[in-house]
Amino acid sequence: MATTTTPTETVDAVVIGAGFAGIYMVHKLNELGLMVRGFEAGDGVGGTWFWNRYPGARCDVISMEYAYTFSPELIEEWTWTERYPAQPEILRYLNFAADRLGVKPHFQFSTRVVSAWFDDDANQWEIILDDGSVTRAKYFITAVGCLSTSMTPDFPGLSDYAGEVYHTADWPADGVDFAGKRVGVIGTGSSGVQVIPLVAQQAAHLTVFQRTPAFSLACGNRPLTEQELQDFKDNIDDHKIRSRASGTGQYTDTLECNALDHTPERRHAVYEERWDRHRAIDLIACYPDLFASREANETIAEFFRGKIRATVTDPGLAEKLSPRTYPLGAKRITLDTNYFETYNRDDVDLVSLREQPLHTFTTTGIRAGDADYDLDAVVLATGFDAITGPLLKIDIRGVGGRTLQDKWADGPTTYLGVAVDEFPNMFMLTGPGSPNVLTNVVCAIEQHVEWTGDFIRDLEKRGAARVAPVAADAQKWTADAVELADGTLYPEGESWYTGVNIPGKPRVIMSYVGGLDVYRQICDDVAADDYRGFAVS
Ligand code: N01
């Protein structure tokens, strides 16, 4: 157990992270009149959008919908330029929002929280920073993001490789020049499919090392028109109501009949019309049974494969790029610009690691199957230790010095995805067991910040010193969430959704799959019922 050190500062609340969640949480606590200190490892705001600066980085939610809705000023004063915003524009937006809300002075940047332990006697958290200084706070709030701990696989020989190595999630701020170089990209998830076309444009030669092909949707990005922007602002109240009432924070017109009720021709026409909308939610939520029945799912999976065959001119290559081992949507659908087209270039090759396993890095490149690939640079688009990774990277200790690592050894248990029993006065924004990444995450963040802010206001009003979920309620919430997920196709995807991308990580879906609308109602009911499931003292 950590020992008490002399604090440099005592505040009411500490917030870790200055992304969408941290910025809004600090603002909310300021509104409550609490003294709040934010800590952020980056030297500016942005969270995941601060670090993921790789070429092609772009959001997969429409810009106007991927924005705060709580502030009329922020809505009125900001103008998006593209339908799908690129990383630099999102980073500009977050800087604008943080300045407009006046939260930057509350953050200490370039500062990593190393550990946090709960002082049982004082009902306070002691937060220890990487420079050794200490802050104490009554409330400890994590806004660390779900995708902020990058994952580099333990490739044999990687440290002997003499070429350049980059990870998409930790990209040099000054960019990278691949001109004239032989480049390899490992990974074909959302980051890989975005970076590959742009690296191909620059490099002398690109080799893509693919383990599992992606279901990818052409994003059809384009500039927004003034009319679209104005219409959105004019109808913002309607947007708020509809997004808050939706399961994913993005609304769509789900048909009433099932996919299997339509003839193949009719279904194909429906999928074609929706493909042209360039929005993943319009396809995956097109029929109610697509994510409940493997047979129904196969109809849309085959439609996506047809698009690959229509784009990639070499049929053998098209087949290698076609996902066949998991249902569409069980791994996140990626959104791309010219991804499959890139494989028609003469200077781009695909290595299927299922056929030619990656044995080792050598000093000059990669050995896969029985071939050596000489490479000047390698891009790792290998993803994240998602959702629990950023929390478990911090040495968090609750009552009696119990570590969160120990508590979650068999998988995360939480109440509502927002709090953990034995860890009083700690709140997690978009934590495991909440809808987090299965939604337009900005909507999920707004719900979490507002609910947590209301709870803290209530606690302060009644003079409470300490709050934590009741263990039985947390266990029930977690068990029910797992059971709900087991009724869907999510468990069939081998991905970061279930933690299987990290060796040794417990295999469990870390998101509440019941929908943001249902989840919001449950949270509101808990609040209305005097915060049922929490012990307050
Ligand atoms: O990471 P991923 P990501 N050997 O885990 C492969 C969000 N995001 O950074 O599928 C060889 O999806 C791995 O292969 P496999 C979004 O939510 C959003 O791309 O495990 N390959 C996979 O192909 C997204 O889902 C946006 O077999 C290995 C890839 O690396 C999430 O971030 C943009 C390997 C990892 O894909 C994560 O996306 C970017 C190994 N040992 C990110 N280990 C947008 O908004 C892993 N791989 C558009």
Coordinates of C-alpha atoms and ligand atoms in Angstrom, one line a residue:
M1 CA 0.0 0.0 0.0
A2 CA 1.3 3.5 -0.9
T3 CA 2.3 5.8 2.0
T4 CA 1.1 9.3 2.5
T5 CA 3.3 11.9 1.0
T6 CA 3.1 15.7 1.4
P7 CA 0.6 16.9 -1.2
T8 CA 1.5 19.9 -3.3
E9 CA -2.1 20.6 -3.8
T10 CA -5.5 19.6 -2.4
V11 CA -8.5 20.0 -4.7
D12 CA -12.1 18.8 -4.8
A13 CA -11.7 16.7 -7.9
V14 CA -9.0 15.3 -10.2
V15 CA -9.8 14.5 -13.8
I16 CA -7.3 12.5 -15.9
G17 CA -7.3 13.2 -19.6
A18 CA -8.0 16.2 -21.8
G19 CA -10.0 14.6 -24.6
F20 CA -13.7 15.0 -25.3
A21 CA -14.6 13.6 -21.9
G22 CA -12.0 15.4 -19.8
I23 CA -12.7 18.8 -21.3
Y24 CA -16.4 18.5 -20.6
M25 CA -16.0 17.0 -17.1
V26 CA -13.7 19.8 -16.0
H27 CA -16.2 22.3 -17.3
K28 CA -19.1 20.6 -15.5
L29 CA -17.2 20.5 -12.2
N30 CA -16.3 24.2 -12.7
E31 CA -20.0 24.9 -13.1
L32 CA -20.6 23.1 -9.8
G33 CA -18.2 25.5 -8.1
L34 CA -15.7 22.7 -7.3
M35 CA -12.0 23.1 -7.4
V36 CA -10.7 20.8 -10.1
R37 CA -7.3 19.8 -11.4
G38 CA -6.9 18.0 -14.7
F39 CA -3.8 16.0 -15.7
E40 CA -2.9 15.2 -19.3
A41 CA 0.1 13.3 -20.7
G42 CA 0.1 15.2 -24.0
D43 CA 1.2 18.8 -24.2
G44 CA -2.2 19.9 -25.3
V45 CA -5.9 18.9 -25.3
G46 CA -7.2 16.3 -27.8
G47 CA -6.8 12.9 -26.1
T48 CA -6.8 10.2 -28.8
W49 CA -6.9 12.9 -31.5
F50 CA -3.7 14.4 -30.0
W51 CA -1.7 11.2 -30.6
N52 CA -3.3 9.6 -33.6
R53 CA -1.8 11.9 -36.2
Y54 CA -1.0 9.4 -38.9
P55 CA -1.7 10.4 -42.5
G56 CA -5.4 9.7 -43.3
A57 CA -6.6 9.7 -39.7
R58 CA -10.2 10.6 -39.9
C59 CA -13.3 10.0 -37.7
D60 CA -15.9 7.4 -38.7
V61 CA -18.8 9.5 -37.5
I62 CA -20.1 12.5 -39.4
S63 CA -18.5 15.7 -38.2
M64 CA -21.6 17.6 -37.2
E65 CA -22.7 14.6 -35.1
Y66 CA -19.2 14.1 -33.6
A67 CA -19.4 17.3 -31.6
Y68 CA -20.7 18.5 -28.2
T69 CA -24.4 19.3 -28.1
F70 CA -24.6 20.7 -24.6
S71 CA -23.5 24.2 -25.4
P72 CA -25.5 26.4 -27.9
E73 CA -22.4 28.7 -28.1
L74 CA -20.1 25.8 -29.2
I75 CA -22.7 24.7 -31.8
E76 CA -23.2 28.2 -33.1
E77 CA -19.6 29.3 -33.3
W78 CA -18.0 26.3 -34.9
T79 CA -18.2 25.4 -38.6
W80 CA -17.1 22.0 -39.8
T81 CA -15.6 21.8 -43.3
E82 CA -15.8 18.1 -44.3
R83 CA -18.4 15.4 -43.9
Y84 CA -16.0 13.1 -42.1
P85 CA -13.5 15.2 -40.1
A86 CA -9.8 14.6 -40.4
Q87 CA -7.6 14.5 -37.3
P88 CA -6.3 18.1 -37.6
E89 CA -9.8 19.5 -37.8
I90 CA -11.0 17.5 -34.7
L91 CA -7.9 18.7 -32.8
R92 CA -8.7 22.3 -33.8
Y93 CA -12.3 21.8 -32.7
L94 CA -11.2 20.5 -29.3
N95 CA -8.8 23.4 -28.8
F96 CA -11.6 25.8 -29.7
A97 CA -14.0 24.1 -27.2
A98 CA -11.5 24.0 -24.4
D99 CA -10.6 27.7 -25.0
R100 CA -14.3 28.7 -25.2
L101 CA -15.1 26.8 -22.0
G102 CA -12.1 28.2 -20.3
V103 CA -10.9 24.8 -19.1
K104 CA -7.2 24.9 -20.2
P105 CA -5.9 26.7 -17.1
H106 CA -7.3 23.9 -15.0
F107 CA -5.2 21.3 -16.8
Q108 CA -1.6 20.5 -16.1
F109 CA -0.2 19.2 -19.4
S110 CA 2.8 16.9 -20.2
T111 CA 2.0 15.2 -16.9
R112 CA 1.2 11.5 -16.5
V113 CA -0.6 10.1 -13.5
V114 CA 1.4 7.2 -12.3
S115 CA -0.7 6.0 -9.4
A116 CA -3.7 6.8 -7.3
W117 CA -4.6 5.3 -3.9
F118 CA -7.6 5.8 -1.7
D119 CA -7.0 7.1 1.8
D120 CA -9.6 5.3 3.8
D121 CA -9.3 7.6 6.8
A122 CA -9.5 10.9 5.0
N123 CA -11.9 9.7 2.2
Q124 CA -9.6 11.2 -0.3
W125 CA -7.6 10.1 -3.3
E126 CA -3.9 10.7 -3.4
I127 CA -2.7 11.1 -7.0
I128 CA 1.0 10.7 -7.7
L129 CA 2.4 12.2 -10.9
D130 CA 5.4 11.3 -13.0
D131 CA 7.4 14.2 -11.6
G132 CA 6.9 12.7 -8.1
S133 CA 4.5 15.4 -7.0
V134 CA 1.2 14.6 -5.3
T135 CA -2.3 16.0 -5.4
R136 CA -5.1 15.0 -3.1
A137 CA -8.8 15.1 -4.1
K138 CA -12.1 13.9 -2.8
Y139 CA -13.2 12.8 -6.3
F140 CA -11.0 10.9 -8.7
I141 CA -12.4 10.9 -12.3
T142 CA -10.9 9.0 -15.1
A143 CA -11.4 10.4 -18.6
V144 CA -8.6 8.4 -20.1
G145 CA -10.4 7.3 -23.3
C146 CA -11.0 3.8 -24.5
L147 CA -8.3 3.8 -27.2
S148 CA -5.4 5.6 -25.7
T149 CA -2.9 2.8 -24.8
S150 CA -1.3 1.6 -28.0
M151 CA -0.4 -2.1 -28.5
T152 CA 2.8 -3.2 -30.1
P153 CA 2.9 -7.0 -30.5
D154 CA 5.9 -8.8 -29.1
F155 CA 7.3 -9.5 -32.6
P156 CA 10.5 -11.6 -32.4
G157 CA 13.5 -9.6 -33.6
L158 CA 11.8 -6.2 -33.6
S159 CA 14.5 -4.6 -31.5
D160 CA 17.2 -5.8 -34.0
Y161 CA 15.4 -4.2 -37.0
A162 CA 17.6 -1.3 -38.2
G163 CA 14.9 0.5 -40.2
E164 CA 12.4 3.1 -39.0
V165 CA 9.4 2.0 -36.9
Y166 CA 6.2 4.0 -36.4
H167 CA 3.0 3.2 -34.5
T168 CA -0.2 4.9 -35.9
A169 CA -1.3 5.7 -32.3
D170 CA 1.9 7.5 -31.5
W171 CA 2.8 9.3 -34.7
P172 CA 5.5 12.0 -34.8
A173 CA 4.0 15.4 -34.7
D174 CA 6.2 16.6 -37.5
G175 CA 5.1 13.8 -39.8
V176 CA 7.1 11.2 -41.7
D177 CA 8.5 11.3 -45.2
F178 CA 8.2 7.9 -46.9
A179 CA 9.3 9.2 -50.4
G180 CA 11.6 6.7 -52.1
K181 CA 11.3 4.2 -49.3
R182 CA 10.2 0.5 -49.1
V183 CA 7.5 0.5 -46.5
G184 CA 5.7 -2.3 -44.7
V185 CA 2.3 -1.8 -42.9
I186 CA 1.2 -4.4 -40.3
G187 CA -2.5 -4.3 -39.5
T188 CA -5.7 -3.7 -41.5
G189 CA -8.1 -2.3 -38.9
S190 CA -9.5 1.2 -38.9
S191 CA -6.0 2.8 -38.6
G192 CA -4.4 0.5 -41.2
V193 CA -7.1 1.0 -43.9
Q194 CA -6.8 4.7 -43.5
V195 CA -3.0 5.0 -43.5
I196 CA -2.3 2.4 -46.3
P197 CA -3.6 4.5 -49.3
L198 CA -1.6 7.5 -48.2
V199 CA 1.6 5.6 -47.6
A200 CA 1.2 3.9 -51.0
Q201 CA 1.0 7.4 -52.6
Q202 CA 4.4 8.4 -51.1
A203 CA 6.5 5.3 -50.8
A204 CA 8.6 3.6 -53.5
H205 CA 6.9 0.3 -52.6
L206 CA 4.4 -0.8 -50.0
T207 CA 3.9 -4.2 -48.6
V208 CA 0.8 -4.7 -46.5
F209 CA 1.0 -7.6 -43.9
Q210 CA -2.6 -8.6 -43.2
R211 CA -3.7 -11.1 -40.6
T212 CA -7.5 -10.6 -40.8
P213 CA -9.2 -8.7 -43.7
A214 CA -11.6 -5.9 -42.9
F215 CA -15.1 -5.2 -43.9
S216 CA -14.6 -1.6 -45.1
L217 CA -17.0 1.0 -46.4
A218 CA -16.0 3.7 -48.8
C219 CA -16.6 6.9 -46.8
G220 CA -17.4 9.2 -49.8
N221 CA -15.9 12.1 -47.9
R222 CA -16.6 15.6 -49.4
P223 CA -16.8 19.2 -48.3
L224 CA -20.0 20.2 -46.5
T225 CA -22.2 22.7 -48.1
E226 CA -23.3 25.9 -46.4
Q227 CA -26.9 24.7 -46.7
E228 CA -26.1 21.4 -44.9
L229 CA -24.4 23.3 -42.1
Q230 CA -27.2 25.7 -41.7
D231 CA -29.9 23.0 -41.8
F232 CA -28.0 21.2 -39.0
K233 CA -27.8 24.2 -36.8
D234 CA -31.4 25.1 -37.4
N235 CA -32.5 21.6 -36.4
I236 CA -30.1 21.1 -33.6
D237 CA -32.9 20.4 -31.0
D238 CA -34.3 17.7 -33.2
H239 CA -30.8 16.2 -33.6
K240 CA -30.3 16.2 -29.9
I241 CA -33.6 14.5 -29.2
R242 CA -33.1 11.9 -32.0
S243 CA -29.5 11.1 -31.1
R244 CA -30.3 10.8 -27.4
A245 CA -33.2 8.5 -28.2
S246 CA -31.0 6.2 -30.3
G247 CA -29.1 3.1 -29.4
T248 CA -25.8 4.3 -30.8
G249 CA -26.0 8.1 -30.7
Q250 CA -26.5 8.0 -34.4
Y251 CA -30.0 7.6 -35.7
T252 CA -31.0 5.7 -38.8
D253 CA -34.2 4.3 -40.4
T254 CA -34.1 0.6 -39.5
L255 CA -36.7 -1.3 -41.6
E256 CA -39.4 -3.1 -39.8
C257 CA -39.0 -6.4 -41.6
N258 CA -36.1 -8.7 -41.2
A259 CA -33.4 -9.2 -43.9
L260 CA -34.4 -12.8 -44.4
D261 CA -38.0 -11.6 -45.2
H262 CA -36.9 -9.9 -48.3
T263 CA -36.0 -11.6 -51.6
P264 CA -32.2 -11.5 -52.4
E265 CA -32.9 -8.9 -55.2
R266 CA -34.9 -6.7 -52.9
R267 CA -32.3 -6.9 -50.2
H268 CA -29.5 -6.1 -52.6
A269 CA -31.4 -3.0 -53.7
V270 CA -31.7 -1.9 -50.1
Y271 CA -28.0 -2.5 -49.4
E272 CA -27.0 -0.6 -52.6
E273 CA -29.1 2.4 -51.6
R274 CA -27.6 2.4 -48.2
W275 CA -24.0 1.9 -49.4
D276 CA -24.4 5.2 -51.2
R277 CA -25.2 6.9 -48.0
H278 CA -21.6 6.2 -46.8
R279 CA -22.6 5.7 -43.2
A280 CA -21.9 2.3 -41.5
I281 CA -24.9 2.6 -39.1
D282 CA -27.2 2.8 -42.2
L283 CA -26.0 -0.6 -43.3
I284 CA -25.5 -2.5 -40.1
A285 CA -28.7 -1.3 -38.5
C286 CA -30.6 -1.6 -41.8
Y287 CA -32.7 -4.7 -40.8
P288 CA -33.3 -5.7 -37.2
D289 CA -32.0 -9.2 -37.6
L290 CA -28.6 -8.4 -39.1
F291 CA -26.8 -8.5 -35.8
A292 CA -28.9 -11.2 -34.2
S293 CA -28.8 -13.9 -36.9
R294 CA -25.6 -15.2 -38.5
E295 CA -27.6 -16.2 -41.6
A296 CA -29.0 -12.6 -42.0
N297 CA -25.6 -11.2 -41.3
E298 CA -24.1 -13.3 -44.1
T299 CA -26.3 -11.5 -46.6
I300 CA -24.8 -8.1 -45.9
A301 CA -21.3 -9.6 -45.4
E302 CA -21.5 -11.1 -48.9
F303 CA -22.7 -7.7 -50.2
F304 CA -19.5 -6.1 -48.8
R305 CA -17.4 -8.9 -50.4
G306 CA -19.1 -8.1 -53.7
K307 CA -17.9 -4.5 -53.5
I308 CA -14.3 -5.8 -52.9
R309 CA -14.5 -8.0 -56.0
A310 CA -15.9 -5.1 -58.1
T311 CA -13.0 -2.9 -57.0
V312 CA -9.9 -5.1 -56.9
T313 CA -9.0 -6.2 -60.4
D314 CA -7.1 -9.4 -59.5
P315 CA -9.7 -12.0 -58.3
G316 CA -7.2 -13.9 -56.2
L317 CA -6.2 -10.7 -54.4
A318 CA -9.8 -9.7 -54.0
E319 CA -10.5 -13.1 -52.3
K320 CA -7.5 -12.6 -49.9
L321 CA -8.9 -9.2 -49.0
S322 CA -12.4 -10.6 -48.3
P323 CA -13.4 -11.3 -44.7
R324 CA -14.8 -14.7 -44.2
T325 CA -14.1 -15.7 -40.6
Y326 CA -16.3 -13.4 -38.6
P327 CA -19.8 -11.7 -38.9
L328 CA -19.9 -8.1 -40.3
G329 CA -19.9 -5.7 -37.3
A330 CA -18.4 -8.2 -34.8
K331 CA -15.1 -6.3 -35.5
R332 CA -15.6 -2.6 -36.1
I333 CA -16.5 -1.8 -39.7
T334 CA -13.8 0.4 -41.1
L335 CA -14.3 3.5 -43.1
D336 CA -11.9 4.3 -45.9
T337 CA -10.9 6.4 -48.9
N338 CA -9.5 4.4 -51.8
Y339 CA -8.5 1.4 -49.6
F340 CA -9.3 -1.5 -52.0
E341 CA -8.3 0.6 -55.0
T342 CA -4.8 0.9 -53.6
Y343 CA -4.3 -2.8 -54.2
N344 CA -4.6 -2.3 -57.9
R345 CA -1.3 -0.4 -57.9
D346 CA 1.8 -2.1 -59.2
D347 CA 3.9 -0.8 -56.3
V348 CA 1.6 -2.4 -53.6
D349 CA 1.7 -6.0 -52.5
L350 CA -0.3 -7.9 -49.9
V351 CA 1.1 -10.6 -47.7
S352 CA -1.6 -12.7 -46.0
L353 CA -0.2 -13.7 -42.7
R354 CA -2.6 -16.6 -42.5
E355 CA -0.9 -18.2 -45.4
Q356 CA 2.6 -16.8 -44.7
P357 CA 3.0 -16.4 -40.9
L358 CA 5.2 -13.6 -39.7
H359 CA 8.2 -15.4 -38.2
T360 CA 10.5 -12.6 -37.2
F361 CA 11.8 -9.2 -37.9
T362 CA 15.4 -9.3 -39.3
T363 CA 17.9 -6.5 -39.3
T364 CA 16.6 -5.5 -42.8
G365 CA 12.9 -6.2 -42.7
I366 CA 10.4 -9.0 -42.1
R367 CA 10.5 -12.7 -42.7
A368 CA 7.1 -14.2 -43.4
G369 CA 6.4 -17.6 -44.8
D370 CA 9.5 -18.5 -46.7
A371 CA 10.2 -15.0 -47.9
D372 CA 12.3 -12.1 -46.7
Y373 CA 10.9 -8.6 -47.2
D374 CA 13.5 -5.8 -47.1
L375 CA 11.9 -2.6 -45.7
D376 CA 13.3 0.9 -44.9
A377 CA 10.3 1.6 -42.6
V378 CA 7.5 -0.3 -40.9
V379 CA 4.2 1.1 -39.8
L380 CA 2.5 -0.7 -36.9
A381 CA -1.2 -0.2 -37.3
T382 CA -1.7 -2.9 -34.6
G383 CA -4.2 -1.1 -32.4
F384 CA -4.8 -0.7 -28.7
D385 CA -5.1 -2.3 -25.3
A386 CA -8.6 -1.0 -25.3
I387 CA -11.0 0.2 -22.6
T388 CA -9.4 -1.3 -19.6
G389 CA -5.8 -0.8 -20.8
P390 CA -5.5 2.9 -20.0
L391 CA -7.0 2.4 -16.5
L392 CA -4.8 -0.6 -15.6
K393 CA -1.7 1.3 -16.8
I394 CA -2.2 3.5 -13.7
D395 CA -1.5 1.8 -10.3
I396 CA -5.0 2.4 -8.9
R397 CA -5.6 1.1 -5.3
G398 CA -8.9 1.2 -3.5
V399 CA -10.0 0.3 0.0
G400 CA -7.3 -1.7 1.9
G401 CA -4.8 -1.1 -0.9
R402 CA -6.7 -3.5 -3.3
T403 CA -5.3 -2.9 -6.8
L404 CA -7.6 -2.5 -9.8
Q405 CA -5.4 -5.0 -11.6
D406 CA -6.2 -7.6 -8.9
K407 CA -9.9 -6.7 -8.8
W408 CA -10.2 -7.1 -12.6
A409 CA -7.9 -10.1 -13.0
D410 CA -10.8 -12.1 -14.5
G411 CA -12.3 -9.2 -16.4
P412 CA -13.7 -5.8 -15.4
T413 CA -16.6 -5.6 -12.9
T414 CA -18.3 -2.3 -12.6
Y415 CA -21.6 -0.8 -11.7
L416 CA -23.1 0.9 -14.8
G417 CA -19.6 1.1 -16.2
V418 CA -19.1 4.2 -14.2
A419 CA -17.9 3.0 -10.7
V420 CA -16.3 0.1 -9.0
D421 CA -17.1 -1.3 -5.6
E422 CA -14.1 -1.0 -3.2
F423 CA -13.0 2.1 -5.1
P424 CA -15.0 4.9 -3.4
N425 CA -15.4 8.3 -4.9
M426 CA -13.9 7.2 -8.2
F427 CA -15.9 7.7 -11.4
M428 CA -15.0 6.4 -14.9
L429 CA -16.2 8.1 -18.0
T430 CA -16.9 5.6 -20.8
G431 CA -15.6 2.8 -18.5
P432 CA -16.0 -0.9 -19.1
G433 CA -19.6 -2.0 -18.8
S434 CA -20.9 1.2 -20.4
P435 CA -22.0 1.6 -24.0
N436 CA -18.7 3.4 -24.7
V437 CA -17.2 2.4 -28.1
L438 CA -20.4 0.9 -29.5
T439 CA -21.8 4.4 -29.8
N440 CA -20.9 7.7 -31.3
V441 CA -18.6 8.2 -28.3
V442 CA -19.3 11.9 -27.9
C443 CA -22.9 11.1 -27.2
A444 CA -21.9 8.5 -24.6
I445 CA -19.4 11.0 -23.1
E446 CA -22.1 13.7 -22.7
Q447 CA -24.4 11.2 -21.0
H448 CA -21.7 10.1 -18.6
V449 CA -20.4 13.5 -17.8
E450 CA -23.9 14.9 -17.2
W451 CA -25.0 11.9 -15.0
T452 CA -21.7 12.0 -13.0
G453 CA -21.9 15.7 -12.6
D454 CA -25.5 15.5 -11.3
F455 CA -24.5 12.7 -8.9
I456 CA -21.6 14.8 -7.5
R457 CA -23.8 17.8 -7.1
D458 CA -26.3 15.6 -5.2
L459 CA -23.5 14.2 -3.0
E460 CA -22.2 17.6 -2.2
K461 CA -25.6 18.9 -1.3
R462 CA -26.2 16.1 1.2
G463 CA -22.7 16.5 2.6
A464 CA -21.6 13.0 1.7
A465 CA -18.0 12.0 2.3
R466 CA -17.9 8.8 0.5
V467 CA -19.8 6.8 -2.2
A468 CA -19.2 3.4 -3.8
P469 CA -21.3 0.8 -5.5
V470 CA -22.7 -2.1 -3.5
A471 CA -20.7 -5.2 -4.5
A472 CA -23.7 -7.3 -5.3
D473 CA -25.1 -4.6 -7.6
A474 CA -21.8 -4.3 -9.5
Q475 CA -21.6 -8.1 -9.9
K476 CA -25.2 -8.2 -11.2
W477 CA -24.6 -5.3 -13.6
T478 CA -21.5 -7.0 -15.0
A479 CA -23.1 -10.5 -15.3
D480 CA -26.2 -9.1 -17.0
A481 CA -24.1 -7.1 -19.4
V482 CA -22.2 -10.3 -20.4
E483 CA -25.4 -12.2 -20.8
L484 CA -26.8 -9.5 -23.0
A485 CA -23.6 -9.6 -25.2
D486 CA -23.7 -13.3 -25.5
G487 CA -27.1 -13.0 -27.3
T488 CA -25.4 -11.0 -30.1
L489 CA -22.7 -11.8 -32.6
Y490 CA -20.1 -9.6 -30.9
P491 CA -18.4 -12.5 -29.1
E492 CA -17.7 -14.1 -32.5
G493 CA -15.3 -11.2 -33.4
E494 CA -11.6 -11.7 -32.5
S495 CA -10.8 -8.1 -31.7
W496 CA -10.2 -5.4 -29.1
Y497 CA -13.9 -5.4 -28.4
T498 CA -13.4 -8.6 -26.5
G499 CA -9.8 -8.1 -25.5
V500 CA -8.4 -11.1 -27.4
N501 CA -5.9 -8.9 -29.2
I502 CA -3.9 -8.7 -26.0
P503 CA -2.2 -11.9 -24.9
G504 CA -3.5 -13.0 -21.5
K505 CA -6.3 -10.4 -21.3
P506 CA -9.6 -12.0 -20.1
R507 CA -11.9 -12.5 -23.1
V508 CA -15.0 -10.5 -22.3
I509 CA -17.0 -7.9 -24.2
M510 CA -16.1 -4.7 -22.4
S511 CA -19.1 -2.7 -23.6
Y512 CA -22.8 -2.6 -22.6
V513 CA -24.5 -3.8 -25.8
G514 CA -28.1 -2.9 -24.8
G515 CA -27.9 0.5 -26.5
L516 CA -27.2 4.0 -25.3
D517 CA -30.9 4.8 -25.1
V518 CA -31.7 1.9 -22.8
Y519 CA -28.6 2.6 -20.8
R520 CA -29.5 6.3 -20.4
Q521 CA -32.9 5.3 -19.0
I522 CA -31.4 2.8 -16.6
C523 CA -29.0 5.5 -15.3
D524 CA -31.8 8.0 -15.0
D525 CA -33.9 5.4 -13.1
V526 CA -31.0 4.7 -10.7
A527 CA -30.7 8.5 -10.0
A528 CA -34.4 8.9 -9.5
D529 CA -34.4 6.0 -7.1
D530 CA -31.9 7.8 -4.8
Y531 CA -28.9 6.4 -6.6
R532 CA -30.0 2.8 -6.1
G533 CA -27.0 0.4 -5.9
F534 CA -24.6 3.0 -4.4
A535 CA -23.7 3.1 -0.7
V536 CA -23.4 6.7 0.4
S537 CA -22.0 7.7 3.8
Ligands
N01_1 O1 -6.7 -1.3 -34.3 P1 -7.4 -2.7 -34.6 P2 -6.9 0.1 -35.1 N1 0.4 -9.7 -36.2 O2 -7.2 -3.5 -33.4 C1 -3.5 -6.5 -36.6 C2 -10.7 3.3 -33.6 N2 -10.2 4.1 -34.7 O3 -5.9 1.1 -34.6 O4 -7.6 -8.4 -36.9 C3 -0.2 -9.2 -37.2 O5 -8.8 -2.5 -35.1 C4 -4.9 -6.9 -36.4 O6 -5.1 -8.2 -37.0 P3 -6.3 -9.1 -36.4 C5 -11.8 2.4 -34.1 O7 -12.7 2.2 -33.0 C6 -11.1 4.8 -35.4 O8 -6.9 -0.1 -36.5 O9 -6.2 -9.1 -34.9 N3 -1.2 -8.4 -37.2 C7 -5.6 -5.8 -37.1 O10 -5.7 -5.9 -38.4 C8 -11.0 1.1 -34.3 O11 -11.7 0.0 -34.3 C9 -10.8 5.5 -36.5 O12 -6.1 -10.4 -36.9 C10 -1.6 -7.9 -36.0 C11 -4.8 -4.6 -36.7 O13 -3.5 -5.1 -36.4 C12 -10.0 1.2 -33.1 O14 -9.6 2.6 -33.1 C13 -9.5 5.4 -37.0 C14 -1.0 -8.3 -34.8 C15 -5.3 -3.8 -35.5 O15 -6.5 -3.3 -35.8 C16 -8.8 0.4 -33.3 O16 -8.3 0.5 -34.7 C17 -8.6 4.7 -36.3 C18 0.1 -9.3 -35.0 N4 0.7 -9.7 -33.9 C19 -9.0 4.0 -35.2 N5 -1.6 -7.7 -33.8 C20 -11.8 6.2 -37.2 O17 -12.6 6.9 -36.6 C21 -2.5 -7.0 -34.3 N6 -2.6 -7.1 -35.7 C22 -12.0 6.0 -38.6

